[in-house]
CSV table of C-alpha atoms and ligand atoms in Angstrom, one decimal:
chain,number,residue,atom,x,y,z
A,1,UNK,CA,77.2,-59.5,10.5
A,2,UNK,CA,74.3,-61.2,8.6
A,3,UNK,CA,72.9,-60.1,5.4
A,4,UNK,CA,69.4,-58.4,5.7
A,5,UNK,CA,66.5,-61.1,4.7
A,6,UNK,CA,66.0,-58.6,1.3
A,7,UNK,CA,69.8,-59.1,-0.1
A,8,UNK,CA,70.1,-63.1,0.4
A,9,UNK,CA,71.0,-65.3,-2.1
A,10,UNK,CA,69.3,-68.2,-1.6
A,11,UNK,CA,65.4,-67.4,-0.7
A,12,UNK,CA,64.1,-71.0,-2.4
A,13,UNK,CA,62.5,-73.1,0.7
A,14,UNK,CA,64.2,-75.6,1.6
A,15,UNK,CA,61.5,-77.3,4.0
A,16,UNK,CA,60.1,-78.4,0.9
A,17,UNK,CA,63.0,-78.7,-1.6
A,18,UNK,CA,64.1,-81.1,1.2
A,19,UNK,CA,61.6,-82.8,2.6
A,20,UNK,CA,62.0,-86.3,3.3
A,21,UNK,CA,61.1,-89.1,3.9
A,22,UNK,CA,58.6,-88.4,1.1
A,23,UNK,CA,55.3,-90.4,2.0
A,24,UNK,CA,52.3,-90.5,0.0
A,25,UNK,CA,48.6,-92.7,-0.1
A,26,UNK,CA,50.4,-95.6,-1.5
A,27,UNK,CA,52.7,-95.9,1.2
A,28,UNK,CA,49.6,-95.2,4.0
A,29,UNK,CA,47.5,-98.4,2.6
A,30,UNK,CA,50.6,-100.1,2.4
A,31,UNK,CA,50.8,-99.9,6.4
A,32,UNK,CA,47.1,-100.1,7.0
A,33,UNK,CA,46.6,-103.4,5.0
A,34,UNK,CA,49.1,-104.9,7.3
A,35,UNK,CA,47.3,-104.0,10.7
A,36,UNK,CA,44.2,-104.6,8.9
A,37,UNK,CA,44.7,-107.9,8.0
A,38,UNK,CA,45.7,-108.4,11.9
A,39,UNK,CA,49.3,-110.5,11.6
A,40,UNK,CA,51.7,-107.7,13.0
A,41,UNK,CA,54.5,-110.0,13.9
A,42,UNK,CA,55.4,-112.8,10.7
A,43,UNK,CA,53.4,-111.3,8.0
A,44,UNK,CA,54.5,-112.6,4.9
A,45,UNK,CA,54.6,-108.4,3.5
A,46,UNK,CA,58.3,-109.5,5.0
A,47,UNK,CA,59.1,-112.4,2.5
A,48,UNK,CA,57.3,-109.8,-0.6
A,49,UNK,CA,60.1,-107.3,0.8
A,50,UNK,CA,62.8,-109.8,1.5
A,51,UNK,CA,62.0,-111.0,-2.4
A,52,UNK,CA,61.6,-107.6,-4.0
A,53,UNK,CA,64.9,-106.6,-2.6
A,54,UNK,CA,66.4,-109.7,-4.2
A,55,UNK,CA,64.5,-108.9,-7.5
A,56,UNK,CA,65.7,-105.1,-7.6
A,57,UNK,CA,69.8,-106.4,-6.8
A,58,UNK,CA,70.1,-109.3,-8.5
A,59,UNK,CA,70.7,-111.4,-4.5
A,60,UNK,CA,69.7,-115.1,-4.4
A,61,UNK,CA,68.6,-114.4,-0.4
A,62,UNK,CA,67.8,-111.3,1.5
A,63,UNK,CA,66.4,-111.6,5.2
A,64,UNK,CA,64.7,-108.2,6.6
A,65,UNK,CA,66.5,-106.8,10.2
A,66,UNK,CA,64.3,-104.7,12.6
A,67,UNK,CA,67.2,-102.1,11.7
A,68,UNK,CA,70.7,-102.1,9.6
A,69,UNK,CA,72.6,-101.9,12.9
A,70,UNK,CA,71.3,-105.8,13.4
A,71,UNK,CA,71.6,-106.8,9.9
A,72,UNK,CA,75.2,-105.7,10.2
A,73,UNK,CA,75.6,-108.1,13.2
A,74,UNK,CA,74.4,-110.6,11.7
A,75,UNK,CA,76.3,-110.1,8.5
A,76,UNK,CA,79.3,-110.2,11.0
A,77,UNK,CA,77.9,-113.2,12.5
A,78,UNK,CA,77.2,-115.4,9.6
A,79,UNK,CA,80.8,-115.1,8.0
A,80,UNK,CA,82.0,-117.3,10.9
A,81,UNK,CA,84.8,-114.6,12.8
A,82,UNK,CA,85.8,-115.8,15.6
A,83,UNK,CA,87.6,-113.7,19.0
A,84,UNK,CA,90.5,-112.0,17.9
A,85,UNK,CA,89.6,-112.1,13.5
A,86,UNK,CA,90.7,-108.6,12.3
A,87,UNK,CA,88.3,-107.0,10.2
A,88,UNK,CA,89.5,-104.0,8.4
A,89,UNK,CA,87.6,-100.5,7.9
A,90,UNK,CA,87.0,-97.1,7.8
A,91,UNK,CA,87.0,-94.7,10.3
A,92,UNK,CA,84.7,-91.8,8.2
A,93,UNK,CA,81.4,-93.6,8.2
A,94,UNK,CA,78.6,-94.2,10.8
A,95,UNK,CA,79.4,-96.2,14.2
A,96,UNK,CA,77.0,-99.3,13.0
A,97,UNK,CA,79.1,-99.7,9.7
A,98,UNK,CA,81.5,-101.6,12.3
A,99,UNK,CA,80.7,-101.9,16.1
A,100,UNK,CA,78.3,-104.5,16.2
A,101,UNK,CA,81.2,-106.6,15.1
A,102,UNK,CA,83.1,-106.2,19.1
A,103,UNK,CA,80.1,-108.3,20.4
A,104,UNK,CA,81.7,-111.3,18.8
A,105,UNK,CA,85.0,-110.5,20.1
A,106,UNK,CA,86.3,-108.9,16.5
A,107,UNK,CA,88.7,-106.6,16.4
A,108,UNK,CA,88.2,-103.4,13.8
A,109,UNK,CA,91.5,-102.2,11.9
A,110,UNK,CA,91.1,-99.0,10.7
A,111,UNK,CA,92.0,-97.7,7.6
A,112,UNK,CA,92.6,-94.4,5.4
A,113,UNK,CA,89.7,-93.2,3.1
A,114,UNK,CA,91.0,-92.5,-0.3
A,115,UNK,CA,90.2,-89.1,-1.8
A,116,UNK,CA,88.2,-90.0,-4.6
A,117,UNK,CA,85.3,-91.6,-3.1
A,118,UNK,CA,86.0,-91.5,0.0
A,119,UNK,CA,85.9,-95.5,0.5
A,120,UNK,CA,88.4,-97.5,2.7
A,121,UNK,CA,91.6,-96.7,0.9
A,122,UNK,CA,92.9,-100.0,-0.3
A,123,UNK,CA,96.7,-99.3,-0.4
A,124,UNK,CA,95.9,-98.5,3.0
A,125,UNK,CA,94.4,-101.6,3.7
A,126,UNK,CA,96.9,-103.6,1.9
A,127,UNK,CA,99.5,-102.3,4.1
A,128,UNK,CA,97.1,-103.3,7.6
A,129,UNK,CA,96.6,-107.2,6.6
A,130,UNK,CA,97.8,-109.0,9.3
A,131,UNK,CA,97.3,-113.3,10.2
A,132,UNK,CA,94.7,-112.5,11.5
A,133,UNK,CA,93.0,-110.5,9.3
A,134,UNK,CA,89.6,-112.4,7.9
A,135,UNK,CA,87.3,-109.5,6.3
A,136,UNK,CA,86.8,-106.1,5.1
A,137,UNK,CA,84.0,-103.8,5.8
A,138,UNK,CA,83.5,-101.2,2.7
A,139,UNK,CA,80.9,-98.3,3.1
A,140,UNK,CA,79.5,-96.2,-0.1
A,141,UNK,CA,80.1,-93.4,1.7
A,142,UNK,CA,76.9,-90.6,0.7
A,143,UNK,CA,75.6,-93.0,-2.1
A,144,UNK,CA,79.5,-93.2,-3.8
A,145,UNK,CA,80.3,-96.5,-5.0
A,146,UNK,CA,84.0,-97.1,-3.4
A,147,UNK,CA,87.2,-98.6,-5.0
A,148,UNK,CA,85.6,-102.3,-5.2
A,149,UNK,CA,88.1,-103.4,-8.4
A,150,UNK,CA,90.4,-102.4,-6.0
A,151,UNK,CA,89.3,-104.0,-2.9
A,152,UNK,CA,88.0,-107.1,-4.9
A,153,UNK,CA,91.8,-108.0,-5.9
A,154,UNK,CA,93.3,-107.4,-2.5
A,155,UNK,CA,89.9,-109.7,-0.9
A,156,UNK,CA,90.7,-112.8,-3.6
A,157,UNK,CA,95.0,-112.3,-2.9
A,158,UNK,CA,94.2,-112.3,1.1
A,159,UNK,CA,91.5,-114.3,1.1
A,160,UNK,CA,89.0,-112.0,2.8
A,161,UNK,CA,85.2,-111.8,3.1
A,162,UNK,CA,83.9,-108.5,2.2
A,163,UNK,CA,81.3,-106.9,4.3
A,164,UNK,CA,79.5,-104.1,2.1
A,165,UNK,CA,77.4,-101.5,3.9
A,166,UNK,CA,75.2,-100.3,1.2
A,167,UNK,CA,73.0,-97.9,4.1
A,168,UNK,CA,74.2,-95.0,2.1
A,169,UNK,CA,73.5,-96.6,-1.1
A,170,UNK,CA,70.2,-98.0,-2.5
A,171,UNK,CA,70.1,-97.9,-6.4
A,172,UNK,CA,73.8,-97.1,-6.5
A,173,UNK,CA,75.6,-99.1,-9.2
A,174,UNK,CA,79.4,-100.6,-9.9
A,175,UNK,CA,80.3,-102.0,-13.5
A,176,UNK,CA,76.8,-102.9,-13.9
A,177,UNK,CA,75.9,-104.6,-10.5
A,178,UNK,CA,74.4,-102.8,-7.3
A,179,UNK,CA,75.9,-102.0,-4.4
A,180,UNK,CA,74.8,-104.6,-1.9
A,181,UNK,CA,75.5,-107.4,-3.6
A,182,UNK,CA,79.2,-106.8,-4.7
A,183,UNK,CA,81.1,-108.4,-1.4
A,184,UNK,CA,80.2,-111.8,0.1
A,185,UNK,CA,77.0,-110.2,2.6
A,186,UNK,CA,75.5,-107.0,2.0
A,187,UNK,CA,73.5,-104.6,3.9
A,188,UNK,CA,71.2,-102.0,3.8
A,189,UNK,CA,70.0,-99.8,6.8
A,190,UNK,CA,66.2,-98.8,5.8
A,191,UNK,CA,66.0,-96.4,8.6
A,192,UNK,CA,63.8,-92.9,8.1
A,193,UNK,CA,66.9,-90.6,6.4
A,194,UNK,CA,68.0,-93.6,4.1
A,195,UNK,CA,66.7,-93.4,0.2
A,196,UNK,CA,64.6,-96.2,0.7
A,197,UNK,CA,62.9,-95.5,4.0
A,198,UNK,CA,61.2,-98.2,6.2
A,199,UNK,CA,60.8,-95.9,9.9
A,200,UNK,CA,63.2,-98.6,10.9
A,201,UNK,CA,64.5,-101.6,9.2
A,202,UNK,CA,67.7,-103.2,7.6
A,203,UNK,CA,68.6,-105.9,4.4
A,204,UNK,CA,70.9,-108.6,4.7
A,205,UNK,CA,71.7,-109.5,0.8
A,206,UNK,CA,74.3,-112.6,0.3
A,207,UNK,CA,74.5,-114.8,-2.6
A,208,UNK,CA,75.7,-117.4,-0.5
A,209,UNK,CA,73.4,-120.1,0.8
A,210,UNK,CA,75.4,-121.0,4.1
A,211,UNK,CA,75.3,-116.9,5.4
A,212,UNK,CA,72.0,-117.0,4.4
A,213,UNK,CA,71.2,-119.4,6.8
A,214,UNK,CA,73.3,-118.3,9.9
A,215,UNK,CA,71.6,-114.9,9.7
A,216,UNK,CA,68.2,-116.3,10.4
A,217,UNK,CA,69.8,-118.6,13.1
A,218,UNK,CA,71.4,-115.3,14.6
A,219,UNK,CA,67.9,-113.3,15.1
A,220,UNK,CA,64.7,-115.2,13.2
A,221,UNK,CA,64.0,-118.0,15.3
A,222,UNK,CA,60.7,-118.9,13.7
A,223,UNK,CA,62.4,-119.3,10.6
A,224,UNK,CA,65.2,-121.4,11.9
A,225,UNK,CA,63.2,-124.6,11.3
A,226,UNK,CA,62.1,-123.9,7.6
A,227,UNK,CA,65.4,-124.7,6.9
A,228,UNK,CA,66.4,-127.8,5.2
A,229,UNK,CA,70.0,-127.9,6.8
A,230,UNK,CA,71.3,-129.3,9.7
A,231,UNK,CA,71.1,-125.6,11.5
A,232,UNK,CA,67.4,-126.5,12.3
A,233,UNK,CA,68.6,-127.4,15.4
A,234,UNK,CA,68.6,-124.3,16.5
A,235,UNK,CA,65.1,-124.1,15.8
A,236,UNK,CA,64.4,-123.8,19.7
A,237,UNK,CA,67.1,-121.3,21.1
A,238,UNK,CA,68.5,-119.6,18.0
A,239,UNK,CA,71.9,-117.9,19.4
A,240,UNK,CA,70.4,-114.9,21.4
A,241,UNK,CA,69.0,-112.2,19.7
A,242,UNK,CA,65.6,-111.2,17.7
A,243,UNK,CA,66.0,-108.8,14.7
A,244,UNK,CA,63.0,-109.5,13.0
A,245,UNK,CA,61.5,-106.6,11.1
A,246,UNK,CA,58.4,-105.3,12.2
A,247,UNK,CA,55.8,-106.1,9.2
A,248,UNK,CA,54.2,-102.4,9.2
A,249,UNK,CA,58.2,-101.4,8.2
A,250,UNK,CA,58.5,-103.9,5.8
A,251,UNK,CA,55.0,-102.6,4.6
A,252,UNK,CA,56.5,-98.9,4.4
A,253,UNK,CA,59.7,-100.3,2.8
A,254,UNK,CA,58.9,-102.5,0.1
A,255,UNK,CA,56.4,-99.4,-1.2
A,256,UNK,CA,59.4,-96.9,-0.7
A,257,UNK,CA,61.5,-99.2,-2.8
A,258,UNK,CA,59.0,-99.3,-5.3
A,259,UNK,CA,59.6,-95.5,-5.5
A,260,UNK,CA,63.5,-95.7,-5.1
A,261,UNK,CA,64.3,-95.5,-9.1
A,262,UNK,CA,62.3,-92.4,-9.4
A,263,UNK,CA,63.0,-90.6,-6.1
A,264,UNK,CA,67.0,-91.3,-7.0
A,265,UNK,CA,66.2,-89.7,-10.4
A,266,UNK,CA,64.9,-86.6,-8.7
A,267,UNK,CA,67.7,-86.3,-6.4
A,268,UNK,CA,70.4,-87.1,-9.2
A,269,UNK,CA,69.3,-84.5,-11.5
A,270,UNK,CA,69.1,-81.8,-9.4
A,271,UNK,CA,72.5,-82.7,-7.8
A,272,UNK,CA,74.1,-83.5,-11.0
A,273,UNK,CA,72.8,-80.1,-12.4
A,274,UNK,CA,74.8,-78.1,-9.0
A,275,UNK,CA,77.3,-80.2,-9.6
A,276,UNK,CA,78.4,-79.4,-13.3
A,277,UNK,CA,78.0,-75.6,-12.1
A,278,UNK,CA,80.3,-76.3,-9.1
A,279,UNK,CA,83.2,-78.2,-10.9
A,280,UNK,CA,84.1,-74.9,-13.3
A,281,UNK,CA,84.7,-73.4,-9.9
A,282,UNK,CA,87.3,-76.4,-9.0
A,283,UNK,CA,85.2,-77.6,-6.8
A,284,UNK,CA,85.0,-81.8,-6.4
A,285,UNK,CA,81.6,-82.8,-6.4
A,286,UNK,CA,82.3,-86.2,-6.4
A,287,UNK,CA,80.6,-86.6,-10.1
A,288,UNK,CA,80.2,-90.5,-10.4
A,289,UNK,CA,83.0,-91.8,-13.3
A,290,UNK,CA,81.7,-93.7,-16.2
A,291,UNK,CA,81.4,-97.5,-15.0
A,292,UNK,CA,79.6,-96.5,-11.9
A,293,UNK,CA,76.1,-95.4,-11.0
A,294,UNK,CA,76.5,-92.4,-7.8
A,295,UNK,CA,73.1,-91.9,-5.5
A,296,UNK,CA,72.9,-88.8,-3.4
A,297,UNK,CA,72.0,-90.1,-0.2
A,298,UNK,CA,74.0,-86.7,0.9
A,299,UNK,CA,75.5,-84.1,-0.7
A,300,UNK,CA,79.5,-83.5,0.0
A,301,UNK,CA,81.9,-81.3,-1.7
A,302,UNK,CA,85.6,-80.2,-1.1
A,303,UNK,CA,87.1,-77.5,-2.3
A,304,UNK,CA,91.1,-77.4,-2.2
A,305,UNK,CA,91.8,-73.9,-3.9
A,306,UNK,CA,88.6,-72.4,-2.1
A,307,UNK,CA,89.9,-68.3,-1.6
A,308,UNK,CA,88.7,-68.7,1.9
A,309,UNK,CA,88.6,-71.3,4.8
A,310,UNK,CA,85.8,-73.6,4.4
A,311,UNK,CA,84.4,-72.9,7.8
A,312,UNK,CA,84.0,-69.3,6.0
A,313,UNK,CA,82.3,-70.6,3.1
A,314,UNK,CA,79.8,-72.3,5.2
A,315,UNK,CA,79.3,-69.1,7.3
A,316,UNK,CA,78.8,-67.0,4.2
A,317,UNK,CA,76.1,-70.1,2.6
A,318,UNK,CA,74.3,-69.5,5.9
A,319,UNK,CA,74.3,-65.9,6.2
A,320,UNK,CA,73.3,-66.1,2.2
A,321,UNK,CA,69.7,-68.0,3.4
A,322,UNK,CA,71.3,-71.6,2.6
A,323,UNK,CA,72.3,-74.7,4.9
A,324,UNK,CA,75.9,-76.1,4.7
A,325,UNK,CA,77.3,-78.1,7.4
A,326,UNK,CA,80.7,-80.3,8.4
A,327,UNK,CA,80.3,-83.8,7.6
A,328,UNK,CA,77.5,-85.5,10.0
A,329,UNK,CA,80.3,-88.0,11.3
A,330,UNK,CA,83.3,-87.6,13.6
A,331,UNK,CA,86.1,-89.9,12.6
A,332,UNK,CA,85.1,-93.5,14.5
A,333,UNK,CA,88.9,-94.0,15.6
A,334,UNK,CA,89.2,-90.7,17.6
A,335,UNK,CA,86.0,-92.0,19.8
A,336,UNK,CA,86.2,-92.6,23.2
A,337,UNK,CA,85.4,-96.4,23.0
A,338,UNK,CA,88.7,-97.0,21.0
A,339,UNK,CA,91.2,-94.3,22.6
A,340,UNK,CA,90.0,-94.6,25.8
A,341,UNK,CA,90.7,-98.5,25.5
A,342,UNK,CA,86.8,-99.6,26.4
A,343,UNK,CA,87.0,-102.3,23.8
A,344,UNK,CA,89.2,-104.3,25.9
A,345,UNK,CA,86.0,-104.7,28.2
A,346,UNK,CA,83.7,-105.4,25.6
A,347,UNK,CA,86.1,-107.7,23.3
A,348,UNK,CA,87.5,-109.7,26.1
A,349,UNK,CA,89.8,-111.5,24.3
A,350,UNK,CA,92.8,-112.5,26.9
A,351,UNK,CA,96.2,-110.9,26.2
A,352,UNK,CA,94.9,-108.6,23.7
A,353,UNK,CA,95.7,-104.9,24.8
A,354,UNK,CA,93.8,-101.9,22.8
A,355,UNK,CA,96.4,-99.3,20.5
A,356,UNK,CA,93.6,-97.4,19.3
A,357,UNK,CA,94.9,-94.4,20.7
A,358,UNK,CA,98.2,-94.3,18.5
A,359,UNK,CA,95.9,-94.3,15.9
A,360,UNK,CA,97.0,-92.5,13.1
A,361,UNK,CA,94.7,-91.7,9.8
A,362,UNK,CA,96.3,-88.3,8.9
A,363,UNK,CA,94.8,-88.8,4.9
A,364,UNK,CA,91.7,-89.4,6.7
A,365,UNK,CA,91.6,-86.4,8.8
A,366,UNK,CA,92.8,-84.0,5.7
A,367,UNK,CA,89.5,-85.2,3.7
A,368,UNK,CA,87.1,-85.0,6.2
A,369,UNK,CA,88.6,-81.1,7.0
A,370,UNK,CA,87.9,-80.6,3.4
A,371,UNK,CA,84.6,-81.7,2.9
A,372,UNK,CA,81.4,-79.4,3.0
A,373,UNK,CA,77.5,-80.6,3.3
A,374,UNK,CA,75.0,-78.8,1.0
A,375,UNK,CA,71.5,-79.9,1.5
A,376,UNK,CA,70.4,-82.9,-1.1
A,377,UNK,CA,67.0,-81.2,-3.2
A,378,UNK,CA,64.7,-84.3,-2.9
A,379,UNK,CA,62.2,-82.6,-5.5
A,380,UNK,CA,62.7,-81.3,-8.3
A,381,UNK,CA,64.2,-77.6,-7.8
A,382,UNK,CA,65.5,-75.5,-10.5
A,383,UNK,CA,65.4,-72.4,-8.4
A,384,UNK,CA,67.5,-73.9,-5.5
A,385,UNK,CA,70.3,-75.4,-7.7
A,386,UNK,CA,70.9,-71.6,-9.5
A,387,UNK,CA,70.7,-70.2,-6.4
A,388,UNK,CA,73.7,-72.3,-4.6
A,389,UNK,CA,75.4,-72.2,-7.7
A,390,UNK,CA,75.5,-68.3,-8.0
A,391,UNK,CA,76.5,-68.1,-4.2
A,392,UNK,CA,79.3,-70.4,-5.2
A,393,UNK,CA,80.1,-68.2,-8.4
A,394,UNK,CA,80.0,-65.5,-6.0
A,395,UNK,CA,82.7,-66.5,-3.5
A,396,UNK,CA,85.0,-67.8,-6.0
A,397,UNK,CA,85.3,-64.5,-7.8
A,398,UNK,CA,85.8,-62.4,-4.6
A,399,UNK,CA,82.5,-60.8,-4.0
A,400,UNK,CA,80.8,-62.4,-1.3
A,401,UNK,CA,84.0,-62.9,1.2
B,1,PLP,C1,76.5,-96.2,6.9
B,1,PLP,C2,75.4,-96.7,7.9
B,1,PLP,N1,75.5,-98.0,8.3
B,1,PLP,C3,74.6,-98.5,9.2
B,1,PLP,C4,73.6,-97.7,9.7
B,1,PLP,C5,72.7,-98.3,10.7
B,1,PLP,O1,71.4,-98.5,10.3
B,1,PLP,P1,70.2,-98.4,11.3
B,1,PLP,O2,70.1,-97.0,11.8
B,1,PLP,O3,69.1,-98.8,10.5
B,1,PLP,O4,70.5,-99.3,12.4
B,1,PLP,C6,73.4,-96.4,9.2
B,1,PLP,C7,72.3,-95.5,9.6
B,1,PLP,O5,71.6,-95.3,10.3
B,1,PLP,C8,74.4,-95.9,8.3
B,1,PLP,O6,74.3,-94.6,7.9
């Protein structure tokens, strides 16, 4: 039965606490200079982005995707895997983070998430390297750095490209160095959720000259001859596909990134502040360890000794005036493109038979069943945080079961 509205918990508003994307006068001229100044299609607001994203990461190149489902493709495109390359990944992260790579005829190898971060387990991965495995695709899951010491070693013993989707993870840091520059490509998704918002848009961040330069021959074909390298042949056909980013996006995202630093803070200290409240309880917030830098692009907790199931808790947060969910994605390998063998269509790759649906990621599936999404307080809330924390206070001593 639910709680009358008098005798809830949580009464802070959470349209506001929440809201987001967060838009403001800066971000409207942005936009407005661009139509005004008439060039809606190659404006060079997209070389200012492409550079400031290079600037705030440290990259020597970025090139700006009409979304980060595209820059991904080309990411996968511009490492040179060819029909039949194994790339391995995880299954608990969005479909983008690794389907656009089955256009090229490459195979995804899923892996086990490891508990702490919730990155593509390397042990896991270690055990999956095949011949044919050429890359690896790691995701910072919710703005959480994953295991890249880890994965770094097992890339340099293997020789393997690494593939970091960083959509989760603008501003985040490892050992110094920001996500999105710590594998051989990087990318960011700048869609409207992401901490860096651009309505749509995507990053492609690579250090290396040559990737550089087949990601523009992928989807930029007016760019293809600027190039002082042979691939300016190109120039006329490209190889099939247009990603440019729309300049009114790159408008909107190169003023949101301006913001990024300070709209992180926000979110950090009002997450880190729940958070040191949460772990007396024993519950793992997922509190970032010393050598890295954690955003909050979402909020996910898991609670093993919880007194009650967690589909309980999260009935109790709602009937308490709060939000809590499960996490937002199902487990990619349990999808009906892999277990019901539709990749064979798409991949075409003669001889090769799908065995997605024996499948098994039983680590995986334990963590996901553990976790718990609490809303992320975009401005700065003291009343919210107390009031989730005292609803968890409250169900960990017995009183609101
Ligand atoms: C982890 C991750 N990768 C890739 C994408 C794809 O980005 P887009 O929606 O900009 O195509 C998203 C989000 O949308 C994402 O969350």
């Amino acid at each position: 039965m639910p709680i009358c509205t008098q005798s809830k918990f949580i009464t802070g508003d959470h349209k506001v606490a929440c809201k987001w994307p967060q838009f403001d006068r800066d971000d409207e001229e942005a936009v407005i200079r661009v139509i005004k100044d008439g060039d809606v299609s190659t404006n060079p607001i997209i070389h200012e982005l492409e550079n400031a994203y290079c600037k705030y990461t440290g990259a020597q190149f970025a090139l700006a995707h009409n979304n980060g489902t595209s820059a991904l493709l080309a990411a996968f495109f511009s490492l040179g895997l060819q029909p039949g390359d194994e790339v391995l990944v995880p299954s608990a992260t969005f479909w983008a983070s690794i389907v656009p790579m089955t256009w090229l005829g490459v195979v995804p190898v899923f892996c086990e998430s490891e508990e702490e971060r919730l990155g593509i387990d390397p042990r896991d991965m270690e055990k999956k390297i095949t011949s044919k495995t050429k890359a690896i695709v790691v995701v910072h899951l919710w703005g959480l750095p994953a295991k890249m010491t880890e994965i770094r070693k097992i890339a340099q013993k293997y020789n393997l490209k690494v593939i970091e989707d960083a959509s989760h993870a603008h501003g985040a840091s490892w050992r110094g160095e920001k996500c999105g520059i710590l594998g051989n490509v990087g990318v960011f998704s700048l869609q409207g959720d992401k901490l860096a918002p651009a309505g749509e848009g995507g990053v492609l961040l690579t250090n290396d000259q040559a990737i550089y330069e087949q990601a523009i021959c992928l989807g930029d074909i007016t760019r293809i001859i600027q190039l002082n390298s042979p691939v300016r042949r190109f120039a006329v056909t490209s190889f099939g596909v247009k990603t440019r980013i729309a300049p009114m996006s790159a408008a909107l995202g190169l003023s949101q990134l301006k913001k990024l630093d300070q709209h992180n803070k926000i979110r950090n200290d009002n997450m880190e502040r729940l958070s040191q409240r949460l772990e007396i309880l024993g519950i793992n917030t997922y509190l970032a360890d010393a050598h890295i830098e954690r955003v909050y692009f979402e909020f996910l907790i898991s609670w093993k000794e919880a007194p009650i199931p967690l589909t309980r808790i999260i009935e109790i947060i709602l009937e308490q005036g709060g939000q809590a969910a499960v996490p937002r994605y199902p487990l990619l390998h349990q999808q009906p493109l892999f277990v019901e063998n539709n990749l064979e269509n798409i991949l075409r790759i003669e001889g090769w038979k799908s065995t997605y649906s024996s499948v098994n990621l039983p680590k995986t599936e334990a963590i996901n069943q553990n976790l718990i999404k609490i809303p992320c307080f975009t401005q700065k809330n003291t009343q919210l945080v107390e009031q989730y924390a005292q609803v968890f206070e409250k169900i960990a001593s017995g009183d609101l079961l």
